[in-house]
Tab-separated table of C-alpha atoms in Angstrom:
chain	number	residue	atom	x	y	z
A	1	MET	CA	6.221	14.065	2.184
A	2	ALA	CA	7.221	14.160	5.807
A	3	THR	CA	4.897	16.800	6.232
A	4	ALA	CA	2.485	14.930	4.301
A	5	ALA	CA	3.040	11.695	6.278
A	6	ALA	CA	3.454	13.843	9.958
A	7	VAL	CA	-0.617	14.874	9.600
A	8	VAL	CA	-1.820	11.670	9.265
A	9	ASP	CA	-3.545	10.127	12.159
A	10	ALA	CA	-3.162	6.740	13.246
A	11	GLY	CA	-7.114	6.243	12.540
A	12	ASP	CA	-6.497	7.325	8.965
A	13	ALA	CA	-3.529	5.245	8.375
A	14	PRO	CA	-4.344	2.548	5.420
A	15	ASP	CA	-5.042	-0.972	6.601
A	16	PRO	CA	-1.320	-2.571	6.834
A	17	THR	CA	-2.971	-5.745	5.134
A	18	VAL	CA	-3.598	-6.988	1.478
A	19	ARG	CA	-7.781	-6.925	2.007
A	20	ASN	CA	-7.666	-4.128	0.316
A	21	LEU	CA	-7.036	-6.678	-2.907
A	22	LEU	CA	-9.367	-9.062	-1.912
A	23	GLU	CA	-11.737	-6.541	-1.573
A	24	GLN	CA	-11.480	-5.187	-4.413
A	25	GLU	CA	-14.048	-7.522	-6.511
A	26	SER	CA	-12.904	-5.571	-10.103
A	27	LEU	CA	-9.490	-6.444	-10.376
A	28	LYS	CA	-8.357	-8.631	-13.156
A	29	TRP	CA	-4.640	-8.306	-13.290
A	30	VAL	CA	-2.351	-8.241	-10.156
A	31	PHE	CA	1.667	-8.019	-10.476
A	32	VAL	CA	3.729	-8.406	-7.692
A	33	GLY	CA	7.266	-7.159	-8.703
A	34	GLY	CA	10.440	-5.755	-6.960
A	35	LYS	CA	14.138	-6.422	-6.366
A	36	GLY	CA	15.837	-10.002	-6.927
A	37	GLY	CA	15.959	-12.414	-3.381
A	38	VAL	CA	13.072	-10.245	-1.703
A	39	GLY	CA	10.067	-13.127	-1.818
A	40	LYS	CA	8.257	-11.650	-4.850
A	41	THR	CA	7.399	-15.456	-5.969
A	42	THR	CA	6.556	-16.428	-1.844
A	43	CYS	CA	4.287	-13.094	-2.104
A	44	SER	CA	2.583	-13.753	-5.338
A	45	SER	CA	1.522	-17.858	-4.059
A	46	ILE	CA	0.361	-16.720	-1.478
A	47	LEU	CA	-1.672	-13.441	-2.568
A	48	SER	CA	-2.946	-16.119	-5.174
A	49	ILE	CA	-4.197	-18.625	-2.490
A	50	LEU	CA	-5.554	-16.334	-0.572
A	51	LEU	CA	-7.721	-14.715	-3.767
A	52	ALA	CA	-8.394	-18.221	-4.380
A	53	SER	CA	-10.590	-18.306	-0.972
A	54	ALA	CA	-12.368	-14.859	-2.638
A	55	ARG	CA	-12.758	-15.542	-6.196
A	56	GLN	CA	-14.128	-18.138	-8.311
A	57	SER	CA	-10.860	-18.858	-10.159
A	58	VAL	CA	-7.559	-17.924	-10.138
A	59	LEU	CA	-4.226	-17.734	-12.085
A	60	VAL	CA	-0.454	-17.054	-11.595
A	61	ILE	CA	1.796	-17.041	-13.509
A	62	SER	CA	5.520	-16.628	-13.981
A	63	THR	CA	7.148	-14.611	-15.975
A	64	ASP	CA	10.106	-14.826	-14.663
A	65	PRO	CA	12.926	-17.221	-16.319
A	66	ALA	CA	14.558	-18.374	-13.120
A	67	HIS	CA	11.219	-19.811	-12.128
A	68	ASN	CA	10.235	-20.069	-8.826
A	69	LEU	CA	6.716	-21.075	-8.720
A	70	SER	CA	7.295	-24.750	-9.006
A	71	ASP	CA	9.697	-24.477	-5.637
A	72	ALA	CA	7.143	-22.744	-4.092
A	73	PHE	CA	4.492	-24.928	-4.290
A	74	GLN	CA	6.460	-28.562	-4.652
A	75	GLN	CA	4.952	-28.945	-7.860
A	76	ARG	CA	6.224	-29.330	-11.267
A	77	PHE	CA	4.496	-26.342	-13.594
A	78	THR	CA	4.891	-25.595	-17.603
A	79	LYS	CA	3.947	-22.656	-20.011
A	80	PHE	CA	0.385	-24.567	-19.749
A	81	PRO	CA	-2.172	-23.234	-16.419
A	82	THR	CA	-2.253	-26.555	-14.508
A	83	LEU	CA	-4.120	-26.989	-11.148
A	84	VAL	CA	-2.313	-26.289	-7.723
A	85	ARG	CA	-2.856	-29.479	-5.778
A	86	GLY	CA	-5.057	-28.812	-2.871
A	87	PHE	CA	-7.164	-26.149	-4.521
A	88	SER	CA	-10.226	-26.440	-7.648
A	89	ASN	CA	-9.787	-22.557	-8.596
A	90	LEU	CA	-6.130	-21.858	-8.791
A	91	TYR	CA	-3.976	-22.604	-11.541
A	92	ALA	CA	-0.342	-22.020	-12.186
A	93	MET	CA	1.870	-21.593	-15.426
A	94	GLU	CA	5.493	-20.816	-15.757
A	95	ILE	CA	6.272	-18.981	-18.996
A	96	ASP	CA	10.003	-18.224	-20.545
A	97	PRO	CA	10.166	-14.843	-22.253
A	98	LYS	CA	11.178	-15.391	-25.376
A	99	VAL	CA	9.467	-16.338	-28.704
A	100	GLU	CA	8.587	-19.493	-29.048
A	101	ASN	CA	9.713	-21.082	-32.385
A	102	ASP	CA	7.102	-24.310	-32.355
A	103	ASP	CA	5.326	-22.127	-35.451
A	104	PHE	CA	8.251	-21.783	-36.727
A	105	SER	CA	9.429	-25.066	-38.437
A	106	ASN	CA	11.347	-23.504	-41.128
A	107	GLU	CA	14.948	-22.024	-40.885
A	108	GLY	CA	14.303	-19.585	-43.219
A	109	MET	CA	11.436	-18.123	-41.445
A	110	GLU	CA	13.818	-18.863	-38.312
A	111	GLY	CA	16.534	-16.747	-39.454
A	112	PHE	CA	14.100	-14.056	-40.553
A	113	LEU	CA	12.416	-13.802	-37.011
A	114	SER	CA	15.797	-13.359	-35.241
A	115	GLU	CA	17.256	-10.809	-37.703
A	116	LEU	CA	13.517	-8.721	-36.381
A	117	THR	CA	14.365	-9.678	-32.623
A	118	ASN	CA	17.884	-8.837	-33.094
A	119	ALA	CA	17.270	-5.336	-34.524
A	120	ILE	CA	14.727	-4.430	-31.842
A	121	PRO	CA	15.598	-5.537	-28.292
A	122	GLY	CA	13.175	-6.977	-26.256
A	123	VAL	CA	10.806	-8.252	-29.731
A	124	ASP	CA	10.824	-11.244	-28.605
A	125	GLU	CA	9.775	-10.948	-24.496
A	126	ALA	CA	7.484	-8.690	-26.174
A	127	MET	CA	5.632	-11.593	-28.660
A	128	SER	CA	6.004	-14.067	-25.992
A	129	PHE	CA	4.023	-12.022	-23.889
A	130	ALA	CA	1.205	-11.346	-26.095
A	131	GLU	CA	1.080	-15.103	-27.077
A	132	MET	CA	0.493	-15.454	-23.492
A	133	LEU	CA	-1.746	-12.837	-23.058
A	134	LYS	CA	-4.095	-14.362	-26.131
A	135	LEU	CA	-4.085	-17.939	-24.485
A	136	VAL	CA	-5.207	-16.473	-20.971
A	137	GLN	CA	-7.811	-14.154	-22.752
A	138	THR	CA	-9.206	-17.249	-23.791
A	139	MET	CA	-9.430	-18.480	-20.731
A	140	ASP	CA	-12.105	-17.502	-18.101
A	141	TYR	CA	-10.091	-16.431	-14.271
A	142	SER	CA	-11.443	-13.921	-12.555
A	143	VAL	CA	-8.450	-12.390	-11.639
A	144	VAL	CA	-4.378	-13.194	-13.209
A	145	VAL	CA	-1.595	-12.633	-10.711
A	146	PHE	CA	1.649	-12.204	-12.491
A	147	ASP	CA	5.150	-13.533	-10.401
A	148	THR	CA	7.346	-11.232	-11.800
A	149	ALA	CA	11.184	-10.900	-12.689
A	150	PRO	CA	13.585	-8.230	-10.956
A	151	THR	CA	12.622	-4.677	-11.698
A	152	GLY	CA	14.024	-4.228	-15.260
A	153	HIS	CA	12.724	-6.686	-16.902
A	154	THR	CA	9.162	-5.593	-15.404
A	155	LEU	CA	9.567	-2.548	-16.523
A	156	ARG	CA	9.950	-4.132	-20.152
A	157	LEU	CA	6.933	-5.830	-19.997
A	158	LEU	CA	5.481	-2.648	-19.534
A	159	GLN	CA	6.422	-1.186	-22.743
A	160	PHE	CA	5.971	-3.925	-24.626
A	161	PRO	CA	2.624	-2.052	-27.094
A	162	ALA	CA	5.899	0.334	-27.900
A	163	THR	CA	8.559	-2.634	-29.033
A	164	LEU	CA	5.494	-4.069	-30.653
A	165	GLU	CA	5.128	-0.933	-32.185
A	166	LYS	CA	8.929	-0.548	-33.134
A	167	GLY	CA	8.939	-4.309	-34.470
A	168	LEU	CA	5.741	-3.167	-37.025
A	169	GLU	CA	7.966	-0.865	-37.971
A	170	LYS	CA	10.903	-2.597	-38.621
A	171	MET	CA	9.090	-5.331	-40.463
A	172	MET	CA	7.097	-3.029	-43.051
A	173	ALA	CA	10.505	-1.244	-43.841
A	174	LEU	CA	12.221	-5.089	-44.854
A	175	LYS	CA	9.316	-5.630	-46.408
A	176	ASN	CA	9.331	-2.597	-49.033
A	177	LYS	CA	12.892	-3.077	-48.262
A	178	PHE	CA	12.720	-6.688	-49.992
A	179	GLY	CA	9.849	-6.066	-52.597
A	180	GLY	CA	8.082	-9.446	-52.031
A	181	LEU	CA	11.802	-11.492	-52.563
A	182	LEU	CA	10.810	-13.652	-49.205
A	183	ASN	CA	7.275	-14.334	-51.102
A	184	GLN	CA	9.383	-15.299	-54.176
A	185	ALA	CA	11.947	-17.717	-52.266
A	186	THR	CA	9.471	-19.383	-49.977
A	187	ARG	CA	7.173	-20.085	-53.245
A	188	LEU	CA	10.852	-21.082	-54.906
A	189	PHE	CA	11.281	-23.785	-51.971
A	190	GLY	CA	7.941	-24.613	-52.157
A	191	LEU	CA	6.974	-23.482	-48.269
A	192	GLY	CA	3.776	-22.539	-49.049
A	193	ASP	CA	2.419	-18.438	-48.741
A	194	GLU	CA	1.752	-19.083	-45.281
A	195	LEU	CA	5.307	-18.618	-44.132
A	196	ASN	CA	5.407	-15.508	-46.020
A	197	GLU	CA	6.400	-12.032	-44.577
A	198	ASP	CA	2.388	-11.227	-45.243
A	199	ALA	CA	1.613	-13.555	-42.933
A	200	MET	CA	4.121	-12.884	-40.102
A	201	LEU	CA	3.504	-8.954	-40.225
A	202	GLY	CA	-0.258	-9.946	-39.556
A	203	ARG	CA	0.973	-12.377	-36.731
A	204	LEU	CA	2.733	-9.671	-35.284
A	205	GLU	CA	-0.258	-6.676	-35.502
A	206	GLY	CA	-2.386	-9.437	-33.976
A	207	MET	CA	0.034	-9.496	-30.556
A	208	LYS	CA	-0.138	-6.159	-30.812
A	209	ASP	CA	-3.246	-5.652	-30.634
A	210	VAL	CA	-3.732	-8.020	-27.570
A	211	ILE	CA	-1.177	-6.256	-26.520
A	212	GLU	CA	-2.572	-2.430	-26.708
A	213	GLN	CA	-5.950	-4.186	-25.364
A	214	VAL	CA	-4.450	-5.472	-22.170
A	215	ASN	CA	-2.433	-2.416	-21.950
A	216	ARG	CA	-5.725	-0.487	-21.694
A	217	GLN	CA	-7.045	-2.617	-18.553
A	218	PHE	CA	-3.400	-2.759	-17.440
A	219	LYS	CA	-3.919	1.532	-16.930
A	220	ASP	CA	-7.149	0.963	-15.205
A	221	PRO	CA	-6.927	1.092	-11.607
A	222	ASP	CA	-10.072	-0.552	-11.184
A	223	LEU	CA	-8.692	-3.818	-13.254
A	224	THR	CA	-5.282	-3.669	-12.452
A	225	THR	CA	-2.742	-3.030	-9.540
A	226	PHE	CA	0.763	-3.397	-8.986
A	227	VAL	CA	2.142	-4.766	-5.661
A	228	CYS	CA	5.884	-3.717	-4.712
A	229	VAL	CA	7.452	-6.111	-2.824
A	230	CYS	CA	10.892	-4.933	-0.896
A	231	ILE	CA	13.267	-5.663	2.248
A	232	PRO	CA	14.150	-3.005	4.859
A	233	GLU	CA	17.498	-2.027	2.990
A	234	PHE	CA	18.904	1.336	1.412
A	235	LEU	CA	18.935	-0.762	-1.983
A	236	SER	CA	15.727	-2.354	-1.839
A	237	LEU	CA	14.140	0.868	-1.248
A	238	TYR	CA	16.113	3.078	-3.730
A	239	GLU	CA	14.149	0.015	-5.933
A	240	THR	CA	10.998	0.473	-4.414
A	241	GLU	CA	11.205	4.377	-5.346
A	242	ARG	CA	12.538	4.073	-8.631
A	243	LEU	CA	9.525	1.259	-9.596
A	244	VAL	CA	7.061	3.388	-7.794
A	245	GLN	CA	7.997	6.184	-10.378
A	246	GLU	CA	7.935	4.303	-12.991
A	247	LEU	CA	4.383	2.537	-12.529
A	248	ALA	CA	3.140	6.163	-12.652
A	249	LYS	CA	4.840	7.273	-15.692
A	250	PHE	CA	3.124	3.947	-17.127
A	251	GLU	CA	-0.425	5.175	-15.478
A	252	ILE	CA	-0.448	1.503	-13.675
A	253	ASP	CA	-2.034	1.617	-10.352
A	254	ALA	CA	0.492	0.649	-7.114
A	255	HIS	CA	-0.575	1.285	-3.864
A	256	ASN	CA	0.757	-1.795	-1.412
A	257	ILE	CA	3.987	-2.685	-0.563
A	258	ILE	CA	5.024	-5.798	1.551
A	259	ILE	CA	8.266	-4.878	3.330
A	260	ASN	CA	9.365	-8.844	3.745
A	261	GLN	CA	12.089	-10.463	5.997
A	262	VAL	CA	11.553	-7.740	9.240
A	263	LEU	CA	13.600	-8.544	12.386
A	264	PHE	CA	10.873	-7.525	15.111
A	265	ASP	CA	12.703	-5.322	17.892
A	266	GLU	CA	9.931	-7.001	20.786
A	267	GLU	CA	11.367	-10.451	20.117
A	268	VAL	CA	14.235	-11.995	22.429
A	269	VAL	CA	17.461	-10.997	20.792
A	270	GLU	CA	20.713	-11.148	22.849
A	271	SER	CA	22.788	-10.567	19.749
A	272	LYS	CA	24.498	-7.453	19.554
A	273	LEU	CA	24.752	-8.269	15.553
A	274	LEU	CA	20.974	-8.633	15.397
A	275	LYS	CA	20.501	-5.507	18.033
A	276	ALA	CA	22.796	-3.212	14.867
A	277	ARG	CA	20.307	-4.786	12.364
A	278	ILE	CA	17.094	-4.438	14.082
A	279	ASN	CA	18.056	-0.495	14.722
A	280	MET	CA	19.022	-0.271	10.728
A	281	GLN	CA	15.553	-2.386	9.027
A	282	GLN	CA	13.623	0.286	11.817
A	283	LYS	CA	15.135	3.280	9.940
A	284	TYR	CA	14.267	2.415	5.947
A	285	ILE	CA	10.910	1.090	7.755
A	286	ASP	CA	10.121	4.661	8.573
A	287	GLN	CA	11.360	5.727	5.093
A	288	PHE	CA	8.883	3.584	3.982
A	289	HIS	CA	5.860	4.900	5.978
A	290	MET	CA	7.520	8.520	5.396
A	291	LEU	CA	7.280	7.822	1.790
A	292	TYR	CA	4.355	6.206	0.886
A	293	ASP	CA	2.074	7.557	3.650
A	294	ASP	CA	-0.880	6.781	1.774
A	295	PHE	CA	-0.251	3.067	0.372
A	296	ASN	CA	-1.013	-0.226	2.727
A	297	ILE	CA	1.927	-1.272	3.807
A	298	THR	CA	2.172	-4.973	5.440
A	299	LYS	CA	5.233	-6.229	7.470
A	300	LEU	CA	6.101	-9.946	7.384
A	301	PRO	CA	8.672	-11.140	10.060
A	302	LEU	CA	11.683	-12.584	9.089
A	303	LEU	CA	10.985	-16.496	8.919
A	304	PRO	CA	13.899	-19.090	10.628
A	305	GLU	CA	12.479	-21.398	7.490
A	306	GLU	CA	11.626	-21.194	4.189
A	307	VAL	CA	8.059	-21.177	3.034
A	308	CYS	CA	7.606	-24.129	0.574
A	309	GLY	CA	4.769	-26.375	-0.005
A	310	VAL	CA	0.892	-25.522	0.158
A	311	GLN	CA	0.892	-25.970	3.433
A	312	ALA	CA	3.329	-23.460	4.812
A	313	LEU	CA	2.312	-21.248	2.253
A	314	GLN	CA	-1.052	-21.134	3.734
A	315	ASN	CA	0.298	-21.036	7.182
A	316	PHE	CA	2.255	-17.907	6.809
A	317	SER	CA	-1.144	-16.103	4.830
A	318	ARG	CA	-2.546	-15.045	7.968
A	319	ARG	CA	0.616	-12.715	8.274
A	320	PHE	CA	-0.677	-10.865	5.043
A	321	LEU	CA	-4.431	-10.587	7.195
A	322	THR	CA	-3.270	-9.938	10.050
A	323	PRO	CA	-0.601	-7.273	11.572
A	324	TYR	CA	1.996	-9.318	13.237
A	325	LYS	CA	2.685	-9.039	16.561
A	326	PRO	CA	5.474	-10.590	18.566
A	327	ALA	CA	4.225	-13.034	21.742
A	328	LEU	CA	6.404	-11.674	24.361
A	329	GLN	CA	7.102	-6.915	24.010
A	330	ARG	CA	9.978	-5.909	25.040
A	331	GLY	CA	10.175	-4.788	29.228
A	332	ALA	CA	7.602	-7.089	29.707
A	333	LEU	CA	7.694	-9.406	33.135
A	334	GLU	CA	7.615	-12.104	30.530
A	335	GLU	CA	10.072	-11.152	28.456
A	336	VAL	CA	12.278	-10.114	30.743
A	337	GLU	CA	11.557	-13.861	32.531
A	338	GLN	CA	12.726	-15.387	29.176
A	339	ARG	CA	15.414	-13.295	28.454
A	340	ILE	CA	16.912	-14.700	31.369
A	341	SER	CA	16.031	-17.706	30.630
A	342	VAL	CA	18.088	-17.799	27.476
A	343	LEU	CA	20.953	-16.558	29.178
A	344	LYS	CA	20.435	-18.947	31.930
A	345	THR	CA	20.902	-22.042	29.195
A	346	ALA	CA	23.706	-20.116	27.325
A	347	LEU	CA	25.566	-20.279	30.119
A	348	GLN	CA	24.297	-23.824	31.383
A	349	GLU	CA	26.181	-24.765	27.175
A	350	ALA	CA	29.024	-22.744	27.828
A	351	GLU	CA	29.590	-24.329	31.106
A	352	SER	CA	29.555	-27.693	29.270
A	353	GLU	CA	31.907	-26.816	26.599
A	354	LEU	CA	34.637	-25.313	29.326
A	355	ASP	CA	34.438	-28.872	31.230
A	356	ARG	CA	34.824	-30.759	28.231
A	357	LEU	CA	38.269	-29.116	26.980
A	358	ARG	CA	39.413	-29.405	30.447
A	359	LYS	CA	39.141	-32.745	30.315
A	360	GLY	CA	40.377	-33.216	26.679
A	361	LYS	CA	43.329	-31.178	27.723
A	362	GLN	CA	43.817	-33.728	30.909
A	363	VAL	CA	43.714	-36.357	29.053
A	364	ALA	CA	46.550	-34.983	26.292
């Protein structure tokens, strides 16, 4: 990889922005994923805002149990698409990765479903995801952005077709084993034929069809891409490498990496701790460029405040389209003057503190 990266000319390097996502008009599904705490929700929110400026209609969905979309937009979202305030074509929704039991008002049916979900780990998430996809497919969104849970959950999401296949096999095994006992029980208690195992089997079969249909789209690079979000640290680099390898295994396209929370050396920094951190970050940023020399790698600066609310998201969105350049360049006349000014201010504050302490000591 190192040699491959070395021969890439600066002019041939991919654009360090997300413009390629906005220009790919065929895109239908955009996944945003990575390690926990790296800023996935902020990035998926901003990507959805940018896409809304280029596409007819956009839906951003949170599949993370710890929903943060409501916090990012400062607006309450539910499991149904809600128009984001300030937009005419951007919608958001938050789904829980567990089976919605609203359709199963009978305890016996819930127990049967519970036995199924306990027997096959992940089938409850798969069924919930399938129901959500069925809902989304009935709507006419130009592009759907997924704000996914941390990496492990995301990889499970990609395995859902296989998980539902196991669920169907289990259902068939239970049907053969009990030989219609469940049907007899439902009729005995006057529950009606709509709650028999054939109805459940049909529902599961329908979900499997939906997921397999969408899964074919997920494997089409013209329709689907995965954006990896990370920070310049070892664990995040390791997690991103694992994610990229798994995506390749599932035949899902990925060619964008967003490196968040970057400290830039050119900023006026006088802290030894921050300088050490800058050097550490740069080491991992270099590794990202070496490993992913054919990816669009976007670096975002660490901000002094949280990015919350539509206005803050829109302000920060320009960093996704234009590479960040600090106002001052290390070693330039203006930067040295600024550093001297910062040091003078710090010295004045320290002298004032010293005077205050001396006066306090004299009074005592």
